[in-house]
């Protein structure tokens, strides 16, 4: 657990973003409760300016909600369940893929869930007369969980601390529940979004990660934001011989190959089976 928090820089960024938005909305709701402003309370309970929409016109006015909705929770149980699953599946994901890939899957899984929700609500007649609002990290969390389950499907997990099952059955059961629940009319858009996130998690493990493709633009964006927020009072200039593209690509392939071997070792024997040098190597590469 302690290693997880020490090494999980991107995990902390995701978790604290969710917690921060949730607390901000709860404080706003409390203030409006004291002021008896029921109209604004109702707006915030719908996600305010952070949740996203199935209606193209509303989405066009607030395009940023395509991203902000996946960090937005208003109901406590919704928030608690998503954060519990994120905490559990995030640890598994780090063991298999490393910390730096977590934002890729979280953000693109959330976007995939939103895209499926948006398309279904605007294509199929049963939803054409309905304008739906979507919020929450569920699609992103499903992407993270599914990616981990597909990577190591036979890994045993305990449900409610009692029942031991293979993680792939947990992921399949959640997807099946979402499929069954769409017709119920209660949060149909949310269930559709969950399935979209799960589809991306499957595609990521089976095709994107296996092919060695690097979605580094998200990593670069977060790194740039971190550098802007991080003070650096001293500037140091170091002169080095420029590295050719061939040398750079060779080193990157060698590092990636070793990272994959270490991750395979973790999947077989767990994190504790690594040597001190392997742990340090994995930590250094997860920060790049």
PDB file of C-alpha atoms in Angstrom:
ATOM      1  CA  UNK A   1       0.000   0.000   0.000  1.00  0.00           C
ATOM      2  CA  UNK A   2       2.764   2.464   0.929  1.00  0.00           C
ATOM      3  CA  UNK A   3       4.668   1.670  -2.295  1.00  0.00           C
ATOM      4  CA  UNK A   4       1.489   2.375  -4.213  1.00  0.00           C
ATOM      5  CA  UNK A   5       1.180   5.908  -2.842  1.00  0.00           C
ATOM      6  CA  UNK A   6       4.906   6.628  -3.166  1.00  0.00           C
ATOM      7  CA  UNK A   7       5.085   5.526  -6.801  1.00  0.00           C
ATOM      8  CA  UNK A   8       1.565   6.417  -7.938  1.00  0.00           C
ATOM      9  CA  UNK A   9       2.047  10.037  -8.989  1.00  0.00           C
ATOM     10  CA  UNK A  10      -0.575   9.907 -11.735  1.00  0.00           C
ATOM     11  CA  UNK A  11      -2.938   7.870  -9.599  1.00  0.00           C
ATOM     12  CA  UNK A  12      -2.814  10.573  -6.924  1.00  0.00           C
ATOM     13  CA  UNK A  13      -3.548  13.218  -9.555  1.00  0.00           C
ATOM     14  CA  UNK A  14      -6.656  11.326 -10.693  1.00  0.00           C
ATOM     15  CA  UNK A  15      -7.893  10.452  -7.203  1.00  0.00           C
ATOM     16  CA  UNK A  16      -7.372  13.917  -5.724  1.00  0.00           C
ATOM     17  CA  UNK A  17      -9.046  15.544  -8.734  1.00  0.00           C
ATOM     18  CA  UNK A  18     -12.162  13.468  -8.080  1.00  0.00           C
ATOM     19  CA  UNK A  19     -12.067  14.187  -4.351  1.00  0.00           C
ATOM     20  CA  UNK A  20     -11.493  17.919  -4.907  1.00  0.00           C
ATOM     21  CA  UNK A  21     -14.427  18.318  -7.293  1.00  0.00           C
ATOM     22  CA  UNK A  22     -16.711  16.295  -5.001  1.00  0.00           C
ATOM     23  CA  UNK A  23     -15.823  18.414  -1.943  1.00  0.00           C
ATOM     24  CA  UNK A  24     -16.215  21.654  -3.930  1.00  0.00           C
ATOM     25  CA  UNK A  25     -19.748  20.679  -4.990  1.00  0.00           C
ATOM     26  CA  UNK A  26     -20.673  19.556  -1.466  1.00  0.00           C
ATOM     27  CA  UNK A  27     -19.540  22.886   0.022  1.00  0.00           C
ATOM     28  CA  UNK A  28     -21.508  24.754  -2.650  1.00  0.00           C
ATOM     29  CA  UNK A  29     -24.609  22.678  -1.897  1.00  0.00           C
ATOM     30  CA  UNK A  30     -24.253  23.336   1.840  1.00  0.00           C
ATOM     31  CA  UNK A  31     -23.954  27.105   1.343  1.00  0.00           C
ATOM     32  CA  UNK A  32     -26.999  27.155  -0.964  1.00  0.00           C
ATOM     33  CA  UNK A  33     -28.930  25.037   1.551  1.00  0.00           C
ATOM     34  CA  UNK A  34     -28.377  27.711   4.212  1.00  0.00           C
ATOM     35  CA  UNK A  35     -29.365  30.416   1.723  1.00  0.00           C
ATOM     36  CA  UNK A  36     -32.466  28.420   0.680  1.00  0.00           C
ATOM     37  CA  UNK A  37     -31.577  28.755  -2.990  1.00  0.00           C
ATOM     38  CA  UNK A  38     -33.438  25.677  -4.239  1.00  0.00           C
ATOM     39  CA  UNK A  39     -33.028  26.574  -7.916  1.00  0.00           C
ATOM     40  CA  UNK A  40     -29.212  26.533  -7.755  1.00  0.00           C
ATOM     41  CA  UNK A  41     -29.248  23.416  -5.574  1.00  0.00           C
ATOM     42  CA  UNK A  42     -31.147  21.609  -8.325  1.00  0.00           C
ATOM     43  CA  UNK A  43     -28.639  22.827 -10.936  1.00  0.00           C
ATOM     44  CA  UNK A  44     -25.647  21.608  -8.927  1.00  0.00           C
ATOM     45  CA  UNK A  45     -27.323  18.248  -8.292  1.00  0.00           C
ATOM     46  CA  UNK A  46     -27.449  17.889 -12.084  1.00  0.00           C
ATOM     47  CA  UNK A  47     -23.692  18.465 -12.240  1.00  0.00           C
ATOM     48  CA  UNK A  48     -23.898  22.229 -12.847  1.00  0.00           C
ATOM     49  CA  UNK A  49     -21.369  23.278 -15.527  1.00  0.00           C
ATOM     50  CA  UNK A  50     -19.277  20.082 -15.110  1.00  0.00           C
ATOM     51  CA  UNK A  51     -21.580  17.269 -16.256  1.00  0.00           C
ATOM     52  CA  UNK A  52     -22.046  16.511 -19.947  1.00  0.00           C
ATOM     53  CA  UNK A  53     -25.034  16.081 -22.225  1.00  0.00           C
ATOM     54  CA  UNK A  54     -26.576  13.899 -24.891  1.00  0.00           C
ATOM     55  CA  UNK A  55     -28.071  16.977 -26.557  1.00  0.00           C
ATOM     56  CA  UNK A  56     -25.625  18.293 -29.229  1.00  0.00           C
ATOM     57  CA  UNK A  57     -26.761  21.884 -28.713  1.00  0.00           C
ATOM     58  CA  UNK A  58     -26.044  21.848 -24.982  1.00  0.00           C
ATOM     59  CA  UNK A  59     -22.743  20.070 -25.570  1.00  0.00           C
ATOM     60  CA  UNK A  60     -21.713  22.711 -28.105  1.00  0.00           C
ATOM     61  CA  UNK A  61     -22.216  25.441 -25.487  1.00  0.00           C
ATOM     62  CA  UNK A  62     -20.147  23.563 -22.873  1.00  0.00           C
ATOM     63  CA  UNK A  63     -17.580  21.447 -24.769  1.00  0.00           C
ATOM     64  CA  UNK A  64     -15.239  21.186 -21.747  1.00  0.00           C
ATOM     65  CA  UNK A  65     -17.764  18.899 -20.056  1.00  0.00           C
ATOM     66  CA  UNK A  66     -16.587  16.041 -22.294  1.00  0.00           C
ATOM     67  CA  UNK A  67     -13.606  15.902 -19.889  1.00  0.00           C
ATOM     68  CA  UNK A  68     -14.945  17.370 -16.632  1.00  0.00           C
ATOM     69  CA  UNK A  69     -17.884  14.978 -16.363  1.00  0.00           C
ATOM     70  CA  UNK A  70     -15.549  12.056 -15.601  1.00  0.00           C
ATOM     71  CA  UNK A  71     -14.340  13.792 -12.411  1.00  0.00           C
ATOM     72  CA  UNK A  72     -17.784  14.936 -11.234  1.00  0.00           C
ATOM     73  CA  UNK A  73     -19.866  13.276  -8.516  1.00  0.00           C
ATOM     74  CA  UNK A  74     -22.698  14.745  -6.455  1.00  0.00           C
ATOM     75  CA  UNK A  75     -24.229  11.755  -4.683  1.00  0.00           C
ATOM     76  CA  UNK A  76     -22.026  10.338  -1.918  1.00  0.00           C
ATOM     77  CA  UNK A  77     -22.665   6.643  -2.653  1.00  0.00           C
ATOM     78  CA  UNK A  78     -21.934   7.185  -6.365  1.00  0.00           C
ATOM     79  CA  UNK A  79     -18.659   8.881  -5.422  1.00  0.00           C
ATOM     80  CA  UNK A  80     -17.729   6.284  -2.787  1.00  0.00           C
ATOM     81  CA  UNK A  81     -18.338   3.266  -5.037  1.00  0.00           C
ATOM     82  CA  UNK A  82     -16.371   4.724  -7.955  1.00  0.00           C
ATOM     83  CA  UNK A  83     -13.419   5.682  -5.750  1.00  0.00           C
ATOM     84  CA  UNK A  84     -13.335   2.256  -4.094  1.00  0.00           C
ATOM     85  CA  UNK A  85     -13.250   0.482  -7.459  1.00  0.00           C
ATOM     86  CA  UNK A  86     -10.688   2.991  -8.775  1.00  0.00           C
ATOM     87  CA  UNK A  87      -8.460   2.425  -5.748  1.00  0.00           C
ATOM     88  CA  UNK A  88      -8.630  -1.359  -6.198  1.00  0.00           C
ATOM     89  CA  UNK A  89      -8.311  -1.484  -9.989  1.00  0.00           C
ATOM     90  CA  UNK A  90      -5.696   1.295 -10.051  1.00  0.00           C
ATOM     91  CA  UNK A  91      -3.321  -0.832  -7.984  1.00  0.00           C
ATOM     92  CA  UNK A  92      -3.756  -3.764 -10.350  1.00  0.00           C
ATOM     93  CA  UNK A  93      -3.245  -1.514 -13.355  1.00  0.00           C
ATOM     94  CA  UNK A  94       0.011  -0.125 -11.949  1.00  0.00           C
ATOM     95  CA  UNK A  95       1.405  -3.606 -11.422  1.00  0.00           C
ATOM     96  CA  UNK A  96       0.653  -4.623 -14.995  1.00  0.00           C
ATOM     97  CA  UNK A  97       1.187  -1.454 -17.000  1.00  0.00           C
ATOM     98  CA  UNK A  98       3.002   1.103 -14.821  1.00  0.00           C
ATOM     99  CA  UNK A  99       1.773   4.386 -13.371  1.00  0.00           C
ATOM    100  CA  UNK A 100       2.365   6.650 -16.370  1.00  0.00           C
ATOM    101  CA  UNK A 101      -0.164   4.756 -18.531  1.00  0.00           C
ATOM    102  CA  UNK A 102      -3.001   5.199 -16.021  1.00  0.00           C
ATOM    103  CA  UNK A 103      -4.077   8.686 -17.233  1.00  0.00           C
ATOM    104  CA  UNK A 104      -4.176   7.390 -20.813  1.00  0.00           C
ATOM    105  CA  UNK A 105      -6.673   4.671 -19.968  1.00  0.00           C
ATOM    106  CA  UNK A 106      -8.643   6.748 -17.445  1.00  0.00           C
ATOM    107  CA  UNK A 107      -9.167   9.702 -19.797  1.00  0.00           C
ATOM    108  CA  UNK A 108      -9.597   7.770 -23.056  1.00  0.00           C
ATOM    109  CA  UNK A 109     -11.820   5.218 -21.307  1.00  0.00           C
ATOM    110  CA  UNK A 110     -14.016   8.052 -20.056  1.00  0.00           C
ATOM    111  CA  UNK A 111     -14.104   9.613 -23.520  1.00  0.00           C
ATOM    112  CA  UNK A 112     -15.010   6.240 -25.072  1.00  0.00           C
ATOM    113  CA  UNK A 113     -17.840   5.834 -22.595  1.00  0.00           C
ATOM    114  CA  UNK A 114     -19.123   9.315 -23.382  1.00  0.00           C
ATOM    115  CA  UNK A 115     -18.848   8.746 -27.139  1.00  0.00           C
ATOM    116  CA  UNK A 116     -20.930   5.548 -26.966  1.00  0.00           C
ATOM    117  CA  UNK A 117     -23.492   7.293 -24.727  1.00  0.00           C
ATOM    118  CA  UNK A 118     -23.705  10.284 -27.096  1.00  0.00           C
ATOM    119  CA  UNK A 119     -24.044   8.158 -30.249  1.00  0.00           C
ATOM    120  CA  UNK A 120     -26.681   5.815 -28.811  1.00  0.00           C
ATOM    121  CA  UNK A 121     -28.807   8.696 -27.512  1.00  0.00           C
ATOM    122  CA  UNK A 122     -28.690  10.487 -30.870  1.00  0.00           C
ATOM    123  CA  UNK A 123     -29.045   7.487 -33.204  1.00  0.00           C
ATOM    124  CA  UNK A 124     -31.663   5.179 -31.704  1.00  0.00           C
ATOM    125  CA  UNK A 125     -35.291   6.385 -31.726  1.00  0.00           C
ATOM    126  CA  UNK A 126     -36.024   5.199 -28.184  1.00  0.00           C
ATOM    127  CA  UNK A 127     -33.739   7.945 -26.855  1.00  0.00           C
ATOM    128  CA  UNK A 128     -34.359  10.658 -29.462  1.00  0.00           C
ATOM    129  CA  UNK A 129     -36.928  12.503 -27.337  1.00  0.00           C
ATOM    130  CA  UNK A 130     -34.787  12.324 -24.196  1.00  0.00           C
ATOM    131  CA  UNK A 131     -32.077  14.797 -23.173  1.00  0.00           C
ATOM    132  CA  UNK A 132     -29.813  13.053 -20.687  1.00  0.00           C
ATOM    133  CA  UNK A 133     -27.041  14.257 -18.394  1.00  0.00           C
ATOM    134  CA  UNK A 134     -23.984  12.115 -17.649  1.00  0.00           C
ATOM    135  CA  UNK A 135     -21.438  12.496 -14.852  1.00  0.00           C
ATOM    136  CA  UNK A 136     -19.059  10.348 -12.833  1.00  0.00           C
ATOM    137  CA  UNK A 137     -15.863   8.332 -13.220  1.00  0.00           C
ATOM    138  CA  UNK A 138     -17.659   5.047 -13.877  1.00  0.00           C
ATOM    139  CA  UNK A 139     -16.692   4.664 -17.557  1.00  0.00           C
ATOM    140  CA  UNK A 140     -13.062   5.551 -16.776  1.00  0.00           C
ATOM    141  CA  UNK A 141     -12.985   3.139 -13.849  1.00  0.00           C
ATOM    142  CA  UNK A 142     -14.488   0.368 -15.988  1.00  0.00           C
ATOM    143  CA  UNK A 143     -11.742   0.944 -18.558  1.00  0.00           C
ATOM    144  CA  UNK A 144      -9.033   0.619 -15.884  1.00  0.00           C
ATOM    145  CA  UNK A 145     -10.639  -2.469 -14.334  1.00  0.00           C
ATOM    146  CA  UNK A 146     -11.238  -4.191 -17.683  1.00  0.00           C
ATOM    147  CA  UNK A 147      -7.708  -3.492 -18.920  1.00  0.00           C
ATOM    148  CA  UNK A 148      -6.313  -5.125 -15.769  1.00  0.00           C
ATOM    149  CA  UNK A 149      -8.724  -8.061 -15.973  1.00  0.00           C
ATOM    150  CA  UNK A 150      -7.866  -8.787 -19.611  1.00  0.00           C
ATOM    151  CA  UNK A 151      -4.134  -8.560 -18.835  1.00  0.00           C
ATOM    152  CA  UNK A 152      -4.315 -11.122 -16.007  1.00  0.00           C
ATOM    153  CA  UNK A 153      -7.762 -12.782 -16.210  1.00  0.00           C
ATOM    154  CA  UNK A 154      -6.990 -15.604 -13.765  1.00  0.00           C
ATOM    155  CA  UNK A 155      -5.911 -13.317 -10.927  1.00  0.00           C
ATOM    156  CA  UNK A 156      -7.981 -14.117  -7.813  1.00  0.00           C
ATOM    157  CA  UNK A 157      -9.761 -11.341  -5.913  1.00  0.00           C
ATOM    158  CA  UNK A 158     -11.986 -11.467  -2.845  1.00  0.00           C
ATOM    159  CA  UNK A 159     -15.511 -10.092  -3.010  1.00  0.00           C
ATOM    160  CA  UNK A 160     -16.798  -8.641   0.253  1.00  0.00           C
ATOM    161  CA  UNK A 161     -13.700 -10.199   1.819  1.00  0.00           C
ATOM    162  CA  UNK A 162     -15.219 -13.684   1.514  1.00  0.00           C
ATOM    163  CA  UNK A 163     -15.760 -15.013  -2.021  1.00  0.00           C
ATOM    164  CA  UNK A 164     -12.639 -15.626  -4.088  1.00  0.00           C
ATOM    165  CA  UNK A 165     -13.145 -15.336  -7.860  1.00  0.00           C
ATOM    166  CA  UNK A 166     -11.063 -14.659 -10.940  1.00  0.00           C
ATOM    167  CA  UNK A 167     -11.062 -10.964 -11.801  1.00  0.00           C
ATOM    168  CA  UNK A 168     -12.239 -11.547 -15.377  1.00  0.00           C
ATOM    169  CA  UNK A 169     -15.571 -12.803 -14.005  1.00  0.00           C
ATOM    170  CA  UNK A 170     -15.963  -9.633 -11.944  1.00  0.00           C
ATOM    171  CA  UNK A 171     -15.466  -7.495 -15.055  1.00  0.00           C
ATOM    172  CA  UNK A 172     -17.838  -9.658 -17.143  1.00  0.00           C
ATOM    173  CA  UNK A 173     -20.488  -9.586 -14.400  1.00  0.00           C
ATOM    174  CA  UNK A 174     -20.375  -5.778 -14.253  1.00  0.00           C
ATOM    175  CA  UNK A 175     -20.717  -5.508 -18.043  1.00  0.00           C
ATOM    176  CA  UNK A 176     -23.623  -7.990 -18.000  1.00  0.00           C
ATOM    177  CA  UNK A 177     -25.377  -5.984 -15.274  1.00  0.00           C
ATOM    178  CA  UNK A 178     -24.983  -2.825 -17.332  1.00  0.00           C
ATOM    179  CA  UNK A 179     -26.424  -4.498 -20.442  1.00  0.00           C
ATOM    180  CA  UNK A 180     -29.414  -5.789 -18.480  1.00  0.00           C
ATOM    181  CA  UNK A 181     -29.999  -2.415 -16.788  1.00  0.00           C
ATOM    182  CA  UNK A 182     -30.192  -0.292 -19.962  1.00  0.00           C
ATOM    183  CA  UNK A 183     -33.861  -1.173 -20.542  1.00  0.00           C
ATOM    184  CA  UNK A 184     -34.768  -0.291 -16.960  1.00  0.00           C
ATOM    185  CA  UNK A 185     -34.787   3.430 -17.737  1.00  0.00           C
ATOM    186  CA  UNK A 186     -32.886   4.269 -14.566  1.00  0.00           C
ATOM    187  CA  UNK A 187     -29.523   5.759 -15.574  1.00  0.00           C
ATOM    188  CA  UNK A 188     -29.597   4.137 -19.017  1.00  0.00           C
ATOM    189  CA  UNK A 189     -26.982   6.615 -20.250  1.00  0.00           C
ATOM    190  CA  UNK A 190     -24.656   5.736 -17.385  1.00  0.00           C
ATOM    191  CA  UNK A 191     -24.881   2.014 -18.111  1.00  0.00           C
ATOM    192  CA  UNK A 192     -24.155   2.636 -21.786  1.00  0.00           C
ATOM    193  CA  UNK A 193     -21.122   4.729 -20.789  1.00  0.00           C
ATOM    194  CA  UNK A 194     -19.830   1.912 -18.568  1.00  0.00           C
ATOM    195  CA  UNK A 195     -19.904  -0.460 -21.523  1.00  0.00           C
ATOM    196  CA  UNK A 196     -18.017   2.053 -23.669  1.00  0.00           C
ATOM    197  CA  UNK A 197     -15.303   2.287 -21.009  1.00  0.00           C
ATOM    198  CA  UNK A 198     -15.064  -1.499 -20.755  1.00  0.00           C
ATOM    199  CA  UNK A 199     -14.722  -1.793 -24.547  1.00  0.00           C
ATOM    200  CA  UNK A 200     -11.793   0.630 -24.522  1.00  0.00           C
ATOM    201  CA  UNK A 201     -10.128  -1.249 -21.627  1.00  0.00           C
ATOM    202  CA  UNK A 202     -10.337  -4.464 -23.645  1.00  0.00           C
ATOM    203  CA  UNK A 203      -8.977  -2.810 -26.805  1.00  0.00           C
ATOM    204  CA  UNK A 204      -6.145  -1.172 -24.855  1.00  0.00           C
ATOM    205  CA  UNK A 205      -4.804  -4.438 -23.406  1.00  0.00           C
ATOM    206  CA  UNK A 206      -5.355  -6.652 -26.438  1.00  0.00           C
ATOM    207  CA  UNK A 207      -4.179  -4.288 -29.161  1.00  0.00           C
ATOM    208  CA  UNK A 208      -2.748  -0.909 -28.105  1.00  0.00           C
ATOM    209  CA  UNK A 209      -0.479  -2.039 -25.243  1.00  0.00           C
ATOM    210  CA  UNK A 210       0.497  -5.292 -26.979  1.00  0.00           C
ATOM    211  CA  UNK A 211       1.533  -3.420 -30.129  1.00  0.00           C
ATOM    212  CA  UNK A 212       3.783  -1.116 -28.069  1.00  0.00           C
ATOM    213  CA  UNK A 213       1.961   2.051 -29.146  1.00  0.00           C
ATOM    214  CA  UNK A 214       2.551   4.989 -26.849  1.00  0.00           C
ATOM    215  CA  UNK A 215      -0.237   7.500 -26.224  1.00  0.00           C
ATOM    216  CA  UNK A 216       2.274   9.911 -24.762  1.00  0.00           C
ATOM    217  CA  UNK A 217       0.357  13.100 -25.506  1.00  0.00           C
ATOM    218  CA  UNK A 218      -1.619  12.739 -22.280  1.00  0.00           C
ATOM    219  CA  UNK A 219       1.563  12.056 -20.326  1.00  0.00           C
ATOM    220  CA  UNK A 220       3.215  15.101 -21.925  1.00  0.00           C
ATOM    221  CA  UNK A 221       0.211  17.317 -21.153  1.00  0.00           C
ATOM    222  CA  UNK A 222       0.120  16.326 -17.491  1.00  0.00           C
ATOM    223  CA  UNK A 223       3.909  16.698 -17.266  1.00  0.00           C
ATOM    224  CA  UNK A 224       3.709  20.210 -18.721  1.00  0.00           C
ATOM    225  CA  UNK A 225       1.038  21.203 -16.189  1.00  0.00           C
ATOM    226  CA  UNK A 226       3.119  19.740 -13.346  1.00  0.00           C
ATOM    227  CA  UNK A 227       6.190  21.682 -14.459  1.00  0.00           C
ATOM    228  CA  UNK A 228       4.208  24.911 -14.556  1.00  0.00           C
ATOM    229  CA  UNK A 229       2.967  24.361 -11.014  1.00  0.00           C
ATOM    230  CA  UNK A 230       6.336  23.229  -9.692  1.00  0.00           C
ATOM    231  CA  UNK A 231       8.768  25.912  -8.584  1.00  0.00           C
ATOM    232  CA  UNK A 232      12.362  25.560  -9.790  1.00  0.00           C
ATOM    233  CA  UNK A 233      14.448  28.375  -8.202  1.00  0.00           C
ATOM    234  CA  UNK A 234      17.772  27.206  -9.589  1.00  0.00           C
ATOM    235  CA  UNK A 235      18.579  26.730 -13.234  1.00  0.00           C
ATOM    236  CA  UNK A 236      21.315  24.377 -14.254  1.00  0.00           C
ATOM    237  CA  UNK A 237      22.712  24.042 -17.755  1.00  0.00           C
ATOM    238  CA  UNK A 238      24.134  20.731 -18.862  1.00  0.00           C
ATOM    239  CA  UNK A 239      25.804  20.236 -22.239  1.00  0.00           C
ATOM    240  CA  UNK A 240      25.404  16.822 -23.786  1.00  0.00           C
ATOM    241  CA  UNK A 241      26.068  15.307 -27.143  1.00  0.00           C
ATOM    242  CA  UNK A 242      22.795  15.213 -29.113  1.00  0.00           C
ATOM    243  CA  UNK A 243      21.279  11.739 -29.318  1.00  0.00           C
ATOM    244  CA  UNK A 244      20.333  10.553 -32.799  1.00  0.00           C
ATOM    245  CA  UNK A 245      16.830   9.306 -33.552  1.00  0.00           C
ATOM    246  CA  UNK A 246      18.195   5.802 -34.059  1.00  0.00           C
ATOM    247  CA  UNK A 247      19.954   5.790 -30.669  1.00  0.00           C
ATOM    248  CA  UNK A 248      16.881   7.216 -28.954  1.00  0.00           C
ATOM    249  CA  UNK A 249      14.536   4.623 -30.473  1.00  0.00           C
ATOM    250  CA  UNK A 250      16.945   1.785 -29.653  1.00  0.00           C
ATOM    251  CA  UNK A 251      17.179   2.854 -26.004  1.00  0.00           C
ATOM    252  CA  UNK A 252      13.438   3.260 -25.748  1.00  0.00           C
ATOM    253  CA  UNK A 253      12.797  -0.219 -27.181  1.00  0.00           C
ATOM    254  CA  UNK A 254      15.348  -1.762 -24.803  1.00  0.00           C
ATOM    255  CA  UNK A 255      13.788  -0.006 -21.811  1.00  0.00           C
ATOM    256  CA  UNK A 256      10.282  -1.002 -22.858  1.00  0.00           C
ATOM    257  CA  UNK A 257      11.364  -4.620 -23.332  1.00  0.00           C
ATOM    258  CA  UNK A 258      12.820  -4.720 -19.838  1.00  0.00           C
ATOM    259  CA  UNK A 259       9.731  -3.042 -18.365  1.00  0.00           C
ATOM    260  CA  UNK A 260       7.537  -5.685 -20.023  1.00  0.00           C
ATOM    261  CA  UNK A 261       9.702  -8.483 -18.580  1.00  0.00           C
ATOM    262  CA  UNK A 262       9.425  -6.957 -15.094  1.00  0.00           C
ATOM    263  CA  UNK A 263       5.638  -6.568 -15.440  1.00  0.00           C
ATOM    264  CA  UNK A 264       5.370 -10.219 -16.513  1.00  0.00           C
ATOM    265  CA  UNK A 265       7.389 -11.177 -13.433  1.00  0.00           C
ATOM    266  CA  UNK A 266       4.966  -9.165 -11.263  1.00  0.00           C
ATOM    267  CA  UNK A 267       1.975 -10.911 -12.840  1.00  0.00           C
ATOM    268  CA  UNK A 268       3.517 -14.297 -11.987  1.00  0.00           C
ATOM    269  CA  UNK A 269       4.938 -13.660  -8.530  1.00  0.00           C
ATOM    270  CA  UNK A 270       3.665 -10.269  -7.382  1.00  0.00           C
ATOM    271  CA  UNK A 271       5.483  -7.010  -6.745  1.00  0.00           C
ATOM    272  CA  UNK A 272       7.471  -8.451  -3.827  1.00  0.00           C
ATOM    273  CA  UNK A 273       9.163 -10.958  -6.167  1.00  0.00           C
ATOM    274  CA  UNK A 274      11.176  -8.128  -7.765  1.00  0.00           C
ATOM    275  CA  UNK A 275      14.736  -7.341  -6.764  1.00  0.00           C
ATOM    276  CA  UNK A 276      15.582  -3.911  -5.371  1.00  0.00           C
ATOM    277  CA  UNK A 277      17.241  -2.951  -8.661  1.00  0.00           C
ATOM    278  CA  UNK A 278      14.162  -4.049 -10.676  1.00  0.00           C
ATOM    279  CA  UNK A 279      11.865  -2.008  -8.414  1.00  0.00           C
ATOM    280  CA  UNK A 280      14.070   1.066  -8.841  1.00  0.00           C
ATOM    281  CA  UNK A 281      14.199   0.574 -12.620  1.00  0.00           C
ATOM    282  CA  UNK A 282      10.388   0.230 -12.817  1.00  0.00           C
ATOM    283  CA  UNK A 283       9.932   3.303 -10.621  1.00  0.00           C
ATOM    284  CA  UNK A 284      12.284   5.440 -12.748  1.00  0.00           C
ATOM    285  CA  UNK A 285      10.547   4.445 -15.972  1.00  0.00           C
ATOM    286  CA  UNK A 286       7.079   5.035 -14.521  1.00  0.00           C
ATOM    287  CA  UNK A 287       8.055   8.670 -13.898  1.00  0.00           C
ATOM    288  CA  UNK A 288       9.221   9.358 -17.457  1.00  0.00           C
TER     289      UNK A 288
END
